[in-house]
Amino acid sequence: LLLPLVLYFSVACLTGTPGVGKTTLGKELASKSGLKYINVGDLAREEQLYDGYDEEYDCPILDEDRVVDELDNQMREGGVIVDYHGCDFFPERWFHIVFVLRTDTNVLYERLETRGYNEKKLTDNIQCEIFQVLYEEATASYKEEIVHQLPSNKPEELENNVDQILKWIEQWIKDHNS
């Protein structure tokens, strides 16, 4: 575990279309690294950080300002992995690295269908993946050199992504704490 070293490491963001595997990757990373894992969707539910309800997509509307206020102290302390499908409303200063998970649309379709997404929500999320909307959002919101795409289709890729991110964190710690 990296726990003694990560106190100096700030945070990583996991983003991507719903269903690409952010939560699975985030929880696995947290267990292997000692970093704290924050799922913004869960946090919003627990703290009721909403600003209405979207009938068309059948989901609550996130109050982004309240989420940022809620997380700001934890982000300053560092050692955090943040998981959310959007990232453009998080302050740039929060992240040392942003990972955008990408999934083939046929795999993603099956995952979202299993979740019971309505047809509009399913179609819009597939289009979001096809047009790289969240990758473009990340590159527009953060320095391009800190934004990285990772494939997230099968279990072997999950393991590879965990290993790759852990190596990146170790290198970041060496580079910034010597």
mmCIF file with all atom_site columns, C-alpha atoms in Angstrom:
data_model
loop_
_atom_site.group_PDB
_atom_site.id
_atom_site.type_symbol
_atom_site.label_atom_id
_atom_site.label_alt_id
_atom_site.label_comp_id
_atom_site.label_asym_id
_atom_site.label_entity_id
_atom_site.label_seq_id
_atom_site.pdbx_PDB_ins_code
_atom_site.Cartn_x
_atom_site.Cartn_y
_atom_site.Cartn_z
_atom_site.occupancy
_atom_site.B_iso_or_equiv
_atom_site.pdbx_formal_charge
_atom_site.auth_seq_id
_atom_site.auth_comp_id
_atom_site.auth_asym_id
_atom_site.auth_atom_id
_atom_site.pdbx_PDB_model_num
ATOM 1   C CA . LEU A 1 1   ? 0.000   0.000  0.000   1.00 0.00 ? 1   LEU A CA 1
ATOM 2   C CA . LEU A 1 2   ? 1.082   3.552  -0.736  1.00 0.00 ? 2   LEU A CA 1
ATOM 3   C CA . LEU A 1 3   ? -0.624  5.095  2.283   1.00 0.00 ? 3   LEU A CA 1
ATOM 4   C CA . PRO A 1 4   ? 2.412   6.690  3.983   1.00 0.00 ? 4   PRO A CA 1
ATOM 5   C CA . LEU A 1 5   ? 3.381   8.386  0.724   1.00 0.00 ? 5   LEU A CA 1
ATOM 6   C CA . VAL A 1 6   ? -0.008  9.504  -0.542  1.00 0.00 ? 6   VAL A CA 1
ATOM 7   C CA . LEU A 1 7   ? -0.438  12.133 2.113   1.00 0.00 ? 7   LEU A CA 1
ATOM 8   C CA . TYR A 1 8   ? 1.406   14.437 -0.281  1.00 0.00 ? 8   TYR A CA 1
ATOM 9   C CA . PHE A 1 9   ? -0.507  13.317 -3.369  1.00 0.00 ? 9   PHE A CA 1
ATOM 10  C CA . SER A 1 10  ? -3.518  15.451 -4.116  1.00 0.00 ? 10  SER A CA 1
ATOM 11  C CA . VAL A 1 11  ? -6.206  13.883 -6.225  1.00 0.00 ? 11  VAL A CA 1
ATOM 12  C CA . ALA A 1 12  ? -7.127  11.971 -9.341  1.00 0.00 ? 12  ALA A CA 1
ATOM 13  C CA . CYS A 1 13  ? -10.399 12.258 -11.209 1.00 0.00 ? 13  CYS A CA 1
ATOM 14  C CA . LEU A 1 14  ? -12.104 9.288  -12.875 1.00 0.00 ? 14  LEU A CA 1
ATOM 15  C CA . THR A 1 15  ? -14.619 10.431 -15.463 1.00 0.00 ? 15  THR A CA 1
ATOM 16  C CA . GLY A 1 16  ? -16.485 8.999  -18.439 1.00 0.00 ? 16  GLY A CA 1
ATOM 17  C CA . THR A 1 17  ? -19.931 8.128  -19.694 1.00 0.00 ? 17  THR A CA 1
ATOM 18  C CA . PRO A 1 18  ? -22.157 6.315  -17.157 1.00 0.00 ? 18  PRO A CA 1
ATOM 19  C CA . GLY A 1 19  ? -21.451 2.579  -17.307 1.00 0.00 ? 19  GLY A CA 1
ATOM 20  C CA . VAL A 1 20  ? -17.767 2.719  -18.330 1.00 0.00 ? 20  VAL A CA 1
ATOM 21  C CA . GLY A 1 21  ? -16.527 1.319  -15.002 1.00 0.00 ? 21  GLY A CA 1
ATOM 22  C CA . LYS A 1 22  ? -15.493 4.377  -12.977 1.00 0.00 ? 22  LYS A CA 1
ATOM 23  C CA . THR A 1 23  ? -16.870 3.044  -9.692  1.00 0.00 ? 23  THR A CA 1
ATOM 24  C CA . THR A 1 24  ? -15.312 -0.404 -10.091 1.00 0.00 ? 24  THR A CA 1
ATOM 25  C CA . LEU A 1 25  ? -11.936 1.145  -10.951 1.00 0.00 ? 25  LEU A CA 1
ATOM 26  C CA . GLY A 1 26  ? -12.165 3.762  -8.186  1.00 0.00 ? 26  GLY A CA 1
ATOM 27  C CA . LYS A 1 27  ? -12.956 1.241  -5.456  1.00 0.00 ? 27  LYS A CA 1
ATOM 28  C CA . GLU A 1 28  ? -10.193 -1.094 -6.637  1.00 0.00 ? 28  GLU A CA 1
ATOM 29  C CA . LEU A 1 29  ? -7.680  1.777  -6.737  1.00 0.00 ? 29  LEU A CA 1
ATOM 30  C CA . ALA A 1 30  ? -8.658  2.931  -3.262  1.00 0.00 ? 30  ALA A CA 1
ATOM 31  C CA . SER A 1 31  ? -8.261  -0.555 -1.802  1.00 0.00 ? 31  SER A CA 1
ATOM 32  C CA . LYS A 1 32  ? -4.803  -1.005 -3.368  1.00 0.00 ? 32  LYS A CA 1
ATOM 33  C CA . SER A 1 33  ? -3.446  2.518  -2.812  1.00 0.00 ? 33  SER A CA 1
ATOM 34  C CA . GLY A 1 34  ? -4.886  3.682  0.492   1.00 0.00 ? 34  GLY A CA 1
ATOM 35  C CA . LEU A 1 35  ? -6.333  6.754  -1.241  1.00 0.00 ? 35  LEU A CA 1
ATOM 36  C CA . LYS A 1 36  ? -9.829  7.844  -0.236  1.00 0.00 ? 36  LYS A CA 1
ATOM 37  C CA . TYR A 1 37  ? -12.509 7.093  -2.838  1.00 0.00 ? 37  TYR A CA 1
ATOM 38  C CA . ILE A 1 38  ? -15.372 9.561  -3.334  1.00 0.00 ? 38  ILE A CA 1
ATOM 39  C CA . ASN A 1 39  ? -18.288 8.712  -5.612  1.00 0.00 ? 39  ASN A CA 1
ATOM 40  C CA . VAL A 1 40  ? -19.923 12.094 -6.272  1.00 0.00 ? 40  VAL A CA 1
ATOM 41  C CA . GLY A 1 41  ? -23.272 10.480 -7.110  1.00 0.00 ? 41  GLY A CA 1
ATOM 42  C CA . ASP A 1 42  ? -23.336 8.709  -3.723  1.00 0.00 ? 42  ASP A CA 1
ATOM 43  C CA . LEU A 1 43  ? -22.230 11.880 -1.919  1.00 0.00 ? 43  LEU A CA 1
ATOM 44  C CA . ALA A 1 44  ? -24.993 13.888 -3.621  1.00 0.00 ? 44  ALA A CA 1
ATOM 45  C CA . ARG A 1 45  ? -27.577 11.273 -2.580  1.00 0.00 ? 45  ARG A CA 1
ATOM 46  C CA . GLU A 1 46  ? -26.374 11.155 1.040   1.00 0.00 ? 46  GLU A CA 1
ATOM 47  C CA . GLU A 1 47  ? -26.173 14.949 1.430   1.00 0.00 ? 47  GLU A CA 1
ATOM 48  C CA . GLN A 1 48  ? -29.128 15.771 -0.875  1.00 0.00 ? 48  GLN A CA 1
ATOM 49  C CA . LEU A 1 49  ? -26.963 18.000 -3.104  1.00 0.00 ? 49  LEU A CA 1
ATOM 50  C CA . TYR A 1 50  ? -29.632 18.418 -5.759  1.00 0.00 ? 50  TYR A CA 1
ATOM 51  C CA . ASP A 1 51  ? -31.275 21.281 -7.574  1.00 0.00 ? 51  ASP A CA 1
ATOM 52  C CA . GLY A 1 52  ? -34.466 19.670 -8.860  1.00 0.00 ? 52  GLY A CA 1
ATOM 53  C CA . TYR A 1 53  ? -35.388 16.592 -10.864 1.00 0.00 ? 53  TYR A CA 1
ATOM 54  C CA . ASP A 1 54  ? -35.049 15.860 -14.590 1.00 0.00 ? 54  ASP A CA 1
ATOM 55  C CA . GLU A 1 55  ? -38.219 14.032 -15.683 1.00 0.00 ? 55  GLU A CA 1
ATOM 56  C CA . GLU A 1 56  ? -36.871 13.320 -19.182 1.00 0.00 ? 56  GLU A CA 1
ATOM 57  C CA . TYR A 1 57  ? -33.812 11.433 -17.883 1.00 0.00 ? 57  TYR A CA 1
ATOM 58  C CA . ASP A 1 58  ? -35.548 10.235 -14.714 1.00 0.00 ? 58  ASP A CA 1
ATOM 59  C CA . CYS A 1 59  ? -32.809 11.464 -12.370 1.00 0.00 ? 59  CYS A CA 1
ATOM 60  C CA . PRO A 1 60  ? -32.055 14.246 -9.892  1.00 0.00 ? 60  PRO A CA 1
ATOM 61  C CA . ILE A 1 61  ? -30.167 17.351 -11.075 1.00 0.00 ? 61  ILE A CA 1
ATOM 62  C CA . LEU A 1 62  ? -26.827 17.790 -9.325  1.00 0.00 ? 62  LEU A CA 1
ATOM 63  C CA . ASP A 1 63  ? -26.209 21.108 -7.559  1.00 0.00 ? 63  ASP A CA 1
ATOM 64  C CA . GLU A 1 64  ? -22.602 21.490 -8.737  1.00 0.00 ? 64  GLU A CA 1
ATOM 65  C CA . ASP A 1 65  ? -21.800 24.487 -6.517  1.00 0.00 ? 65  ASP A CA 1
ATOM 66  C CA . ARG A 1 66  ? -22.912 22.640 -3.392  1.00 0.00 ? 66  ARG A CA 1
ATOM 67  C CA . VAL A 1 67  ? -20.878 19.570 -4.415  1.00 0.00 ? 67  VAL A CA 1
ATOM 68  C CA . VAL A 1 68  ? -17.740 21.714 -4.800  1.00 0.00 ? 68  VAL A CA 1
ATOM 69  C CA . ASP A 1 69  ? -18.387 23.388 -1.426  1.00 0.00 ? 69  ASP A CA 1
ATOM 70  C CA . GLU A 1 70  ? -18.945 19.986 0.202   1.00 0.00 ? 70  GLU A CA 1
ATOM 71  C CA . LEU A 1 71  ? -15.707 18.505 -1.184  1.00 0.00 ? 71  LEU A CA 1
ATOM 72  C CA . ASP A 1 72  ? -13.357 21.475 -1.011  1.00 0.00 ? 72  ASP A CA 1
ATOM 73  C CA . ASN A 1 73  ? -11.763 20.732 2.394   1.00 0.00 ? 73  ASN A CA 1
ATOM 74  C CA . GLN A 1 74  ? -11.206 17.051 1.575   1.00 0.00 ? 74  GLN A CA 1
ATOM 75  C CA . MET A 1 75  ? -9.623  18.002 -1.738  1.00 0.00 ? 75  MET A CA 1
ATOM 76  C CA . ARG A 1 76  ? -7.204  20.353 0.007   1.00 0.00 ? 76  ARG A CA 1
ATOM 77  C CA . GLU A 1 77  ? -6.128  17.535 2.342   1.00 0.00 ? 77  GLU A CA 1
ATOM 78  C CA . GLY A 1 78  ? -5.373  15.374 -0.705  1.00 0.00 ? 78  GLY A CA 1
ATOM 79  C CA . GLY A 1 79  ? -5.115  11.643 -1.167  1.00 0.00 ? 79  GLY A CA 1
ATOM 80  C CA . VAL A 1 80  ? -8.491  11.415 -2.936  1.00 0.00 ? 80  VAL A CA 1
ATOM 81  C CA . ILE A 1 81  ? -9.878  9.668  -6.014  1.00 0.00 ? 81  ILE A CA 1
ATOM 82  C CA . VAL A 1 82  ? -13.031 11.411 -7.314  1.00 0.00 ? 82  VAL A CA 1
ATOM 83  C CA . ASP A 1 83  ? -15.523 9.507  -9.486  1.00 0.00 ? 83  ASP A CA 1
ATOM 84  C CA . TYR A 1 84  ? -18.158 11.316 -11.539 1.00 0.00 ? 84  TYR A CA 1
ATOM 85  C CA . HIS A 1 85  ? -19.316 11.302 -15.161 1.00 0.00 ? 85  HIS A CA 1
ATOM 86  C CA . GLY A 1 86  ? -18.787 15.050 -15.490 1.00 0.00 ? 86  GLY A CA 1
ATOM 87  C CA . CYS A 1 87  ? -15.672 16.964 -14.524 1.00 0.00 ? 87  CYS A CA 1
ATOM 88  C CA . ASP A 1 88  ? -15.948 20.449 -16.009 1.00 0.00 ? 88  ASP A CA 1
ATOM 89  C CA . PHE A 1 89  ? -17.378 22.017 -12.830 1.00 0.00 ? 89  PHE A CA 1
ATOM 90  C CA . PHE A 1 90  ? -14.555 20.856 -10.533 1.00 0.00 ? 90  PHE A CA 1
ATOM 91  C CA . PRO A 1 91  ? -11.848 23.477 -9.912  1.00 0.00 ? 91  PRO A CA 1
ATOM 92  C CA . GLU A 1 92  ? -8.739  22.904 -12.036 1.00 0.00 ? 92  GLU A CA 1
ATOM 93  C CA . ARG A 1 93  ? -6.543  23.123 -8.921  1.00 0.00 ? 93  ARG A CA 1
ATOM 94  C CA . TRP A 1 94  ? -8.131  19.954 -7.523  1.00 0.00 ? 94  TRP A CA 1
ATOM 95  C CA . PHE A 1 95  ? -6.574  17.393 -9.860  1.00 0.00 ? 95  PHE A CA 1
ATOM 96  C CA . HIS A 1 96  ? -3.068  16.277 -10.673 1.00 0.00 ? 96  HIS A CA 1
ATOM 97  C CA . ILE A 1 97  ? -4.430  13.797 -13.199 1.00 0.00 ? 97  ILE A CA 1
ATOM 98  C CA . VAL A 1 98  ? -7.740  13.040 -14.932 1.00 0.00 ? 98  VAL A CA 1
ATOM 99  C CA . PHE A 1 99  ? -8.533  9.592  -16.336 1.00 0.00 ? 99  PHE A CA 1
ATOM 100 C CA . VAL A 1 100 ? -11.352 9.340  -18.883 1.00 0.00 ? 100 VAL A CA 1
ATOM 101 C CA . LEU A 1 101 ? -12.577 5.755  -19.175 1.00 0.00 ? 101 LEU A CA 1
ATOM 102 C CA . ARG A 1 102 ? -13.721 4.686  -22.634 1.00 0.00 ? 102 ARG A CA 1
ATOM 103 C CA . THR A 1 103 ? -15.874 1.688  -23.527 1.00 0.00 ? 103 THR A CA 1
ATOM 104 C CA . ASP A 1 104 ? -16.905 0.208  -26.884 1.00 0.00 ? 104 ASP A CA 1
ATOM 105 C CA . THR A 1 105 ? -20.491 1.217  -27.544 1.00 0.00 ? 105 THR A CA 1
ATOM 106 C CA . ASN A 1 106 ? -21.809 -2.364 -27.878 1.00 0.00 ? 106 ASN A CA 1
ATOM 107 C CA . VAL A 1 107 ? -20.374 -3.216 -24.428 1.00 0.00 ? 107 VAL A CA 1
ATOM 108 C CA . LEU A 1 108 ? -21.659 0.069  -22.988 1.00 0.00 ? 108 LEU A CA 1
ATOM 109 C CA . TYR A 1 109 ? -25.147 -0.465 -24.457 1.00 0.00 ? 109 TYR A CA 1
ATOM 110 C CA . GLU A 1 110 ? -25.444 -3.825 -22.665 1.00 0.00 ? 110 GLU A CA 1
ATOM 111 C CA . ARG A 1 111 ? -24.250 -2.334 -19.356 1.00 0.00 ? 111 ARG A CA 1
ATOM 112 C CA . LEU A 1 112 ? -26.737 0.563  -19.521 1.00 0.00 ? 112 LEU A CA 1
ATOM 113 C CA . GLU A 1 113 ? -29.581 -1.664 -20.675 1.00 0.00 ? 113 GLU A CA 1
ATOM 114 C CA . THR A 1 114 ? -28.917 -3.891 -17.636 1.00 0.00 ? 114 THR A CA 1
ATOM 115 C CA . ARG A 1 115 ? -29.267 -0.791 -15.444 1.00 0.00 ? 115 ARG A CA 1
ATOM 116 C CA . GLY A 1 116 ? -32.744 -0.228 -16.875 1.00 0.00 ? 116 GLY A CA 1
ATOM 117 C CA . TYR A 1 117 ? -32.033 3.112  -18.569 1.00 0.00 ? 117 TYR A CA 1
ATOM 118 C CA . ASN A 1 118 ? -34.964 4.454  -20.596 1.00 0.00 ? 118 ASN A CA 1
ATOM 119 C CA . GLU A 1 119 ? -34.484 4.640  -24.376 1.00 0.00 ? 119 GLU A CA 1
ATOM 120 C CA . LYS A 1 120 ? -33.628 8.373  -24.493 1.00 0.00 ? 120 LYS A CA 1
ATOM 121 C CA . LYS A 1 121 ? -31.118 8.119  -21.652 1.00 0.00 ? 121 LYS A CA 1
ATOM 122 C CA . LEU A 1 122 ? -29.563 5.027  -23.234 1.00 0.00 ? 122 LEU A CA 1
ATOM 123 C CA . THR A 1 123 ? -29.296 6.591  -26.712 1.00 0.00 ? 123 THR A CA 1
ATOM 124 C CA . ASP A 1 124 ? -27.921 9.892  -25.405 1.00 0.00 ? 124 ASP A CA 1
ATOM 125 C CA . ASN A 1 125 ? -25.249 8.133  -23.309 1.00 0.00 ? 125 ASN A CA 1
ATOM 126 C CA . ILE A 1 126 ? -24.172 5.997  -26.280 1.00 0.00 ? 126 ILE A CA 1
ATOM 127 C CA . GLN A 1 127 ? -23.920 9.148  -28.427 1.00 0.00 ? 127 GLN A CA 1
ATOM 128 C CA . CYS A 1 128 ? -21.952 10.827 -25.640 1.00 0.00 ? 128 CYS A CA 1
ATOM 129 C CA . GLU A 1 129 ? -19.432 7.971  -25.837 1.00 0.00 ? 129 GLU A CA 1
ATOM 130 C CA . ILE A 1 130 ? -19.309 7.950  -29.654 1.00 0.00 ? 130 ILE A CA 1
ATOM 131 C CA . PHE A 1 131 ? -18.625 11.696 -29.820 1.00 0.00 ? 131 PHE A CA 1
ATOM 132 C CA . GLN A 1 132 ? -16.071 11.636 -26.956 1.00 0.00 ? 132 GLN A CA 1
ATOM 133 C CA . VAL A 1 133 ? -18.054 14.329 -25.137 1.00 0.00 ? 133 VAL A CA 1
ATOM 134 C CA . LEU A 1 134 ? -16.526 13.664 -21.711 1.00 0.00 ? 134 LEU A CA 1
ATOM 135 C CA . TYR A 1 135 ? -12.979 13.400 -23.060 1.00 0.00 ? 135 TYR A CA 1
ATOM 136 C CA . GLU A 1 136 ? -13.402 16.747 -24.821 1.00 0.00 ? 136 GLU A CA 1
ATOM 137 C CA . GLU A 1 137 ? -14.925 18.230 -21.652 1.00 0.00 ? 137 GLU A CA 1
ATOM 138 C CA . ALA A 1 138 ? -11.883 17.046 -19.678 1.00 0.00 ? 138 ALA A CA 1
ATOM 139 C CA . THR A 1 139 ? -9.346  18.417 -22.186 1.00 0.00 ? 139 THR A CA 1
ATOM 140 C CA . ALA A 1 140 ? -11.203 21.746 -22.281 1.00 0.00 ? 140 ALA A CA 1
ATOM 141 C CA . SER A 1 141 ? -11.291 21.970 -18.465 1.00 0.00 ? 141 SER A CA 1
ATOM 142 C CA . TYR A 1 142 ? -7.761  20.821 -17.524 1.00 0.00 ? 142 TYR A CA 1
ATOM 143 C CA . LYS A 1 143 ? -4.276  20.977 -18.970 1.00 0.00 ? 143 LYS A CA 1
ATOM 144 C CA . GLU A 1 144 ? -4.219  18.501 -21.814 1.00 0.00 ? 144 GLU A CA 1
ATOM 145 C CA . GLU A 1 145 ? -1.110  16.733 -20.468 1.00 0.00 ? 145 GLU A CA 1
ATOM 146 C CA . ILE A 1 146 ? -2.938  15.610 -17.311 1.00 0.00 ? 146 ILE A CA 1
ATOM 147 C CA . VAL A 1 147 ? -5.910  14.075 -19.189 1.00 0.00 ? 147 VAL A CA 1
ATOM 148 C CA . HIS A 1 148 ? -5.537  10.412 -20.192 1.00 0.00 ? 148 HIS A CA 1
ATOM 149 C CA . GLN A 1 149 ? -7.954  7.974  -21.847 1.00 0.00 ? 149 GLN A CA 1
ATOM 150 C CA . LEU A 1 150 ? -8.093  4.382  -20.614 1.00 0.00 ? 150 LEU A CA 1
ATOM 151 C CA . PRO A 1 151 ? -9.963  1.460  -22.238 1.00 0.00 ? 151 PRO A CA 1
ATOM 152 C CA . SER A 1 152 ? -12.591 -0.124 -19.990 1.00 0.00 ? 152 SER A CA 1
ATOM 153 C CA . ASN A 1 153 ? -14.215 -3.052 -21.763 1.00 0.00 ? 153 ASN A CA 1
ATOM 154 C CA . LYS A 1 154 ? -13.107 -6.219 -19.954 1.00 0.00 ? 154 LYS A CA 1
ATOM 155 C CA . PRO A 1 155 ? -11.643 -7.378 -16.621 1.00 0.00 ? 155 PRO A CA 1
ATOM 156 C CA . GLU A 1 156 ? -8.060  -7.533 -17.952 1.00 0.00 ? 156 GLU A CA 1
ATOM 157 C CA . GLU A 1 157 ? -8.254  -3.846 -18.865 1.00 0.00 ? 157 GLU A CA 1
ATOM 158 C CA . LEU A 1 158 ? -9.466  -3.037 -15.348 1.00 0.00 ? 158 LEU A CA 1
ATOM 159 C CA . GLU A 1 159 ? -6.422  -4.773 -13.863 1.00 0.00 ? 159 GLU A CA 1
ATOM 160 C CA . ASN A 1 160 ? -4.117  -3.035 -16.330 1.00 0.00 ? 160 ASN A CA 1
ATOM 161 C CA . ASN A 1 161 ? -5.676  0.371  -15.553 1.00 0.00 ? 161 ASN A CA 1
ATOM 162 C CA . VAL A 1 162 ? -5.242  -0.168 -11.799 1.00 0.00 ? 162 VAL A CA 1
ATOM 163 C CA . ASP A 1 163 ? -1.587  -1.110 -12.295 1.00 0.00 ? 163 ASP A CA 1
ATOM 164 C CA . GLN A 1 164 ? -0.967  1.811  -14.663 1.00 0.00 ? 164 GLN A CA 1
ATOM 165 C CA . ILE A 1 165 ? -2.557  4.356  -12.300 1.00 0.00 ? 165 ILE A CA 1
ATOM 166 C CA . LEU A 1 166 ? -0.701  2.983  -9.257  1.00 0.00 ? 166 LEU A CA 1
ATOM 167 C CA . LYS A 1 167 ? 2.595   3.330  -11.170 1.00 0.00 ? 167 LYS A CA 1
ATOM 168 C CA . TRP A 1 168 ? 1.672   6.872  -12.154 1.00 0.00 ? 168 TRP A CA 1
ATOM 169 C CA . ILE A 1 169 ? 0.890   7.780  -8.519  1.00 0.00 ? 169 ILE A CA 1
ATOM 170 C CA . GLU A 1 170 ? 4.192   6.282  -7.321  1.00 0.00 ? 170 GLU A CA 1
ATOM 171 C CA . GLN A 1 171 ? 6.094   8.255  -9.965  1.00 0.00 ? 171 GLN A CA 1
ATOM 172 C CA . TRP A 1 172 ? 4.219   11.460 -9.108  1.00 0.00 ? 172 TRP A CA 1
ATOM 173 C CA . ILE A 1 173 ? 5.112   11.004 -5.437  1.00 0.00 ? 173 ILE A CA 1
ATOM 174 C CA . LYS A 1 174 ? 8.799   10.427 -6.293  1.00 0.00 ? 174 LYS A CA 1
ATOM 175 C CA . ASP A 1 175 ? 8.863   13.485 -8.564  1.00 0.00 ? 175 ASP A CA 1
ATOM 176 C CA . HIS A 1 176 ? 7.173   15.795 -6.039  1.00 0.00 ? 176 HIS A CA 1
ATOM 177 C CA . ASN A 1 177 ? 8.523   14.641 -2.686  1.00 0.00 ? 177 ASN A CA 1
ATOM 178 C CA . SER A 1 178 ? 12.246  14.363 -3.221  1.00 0.00 ? 178 SER A CA 1
#
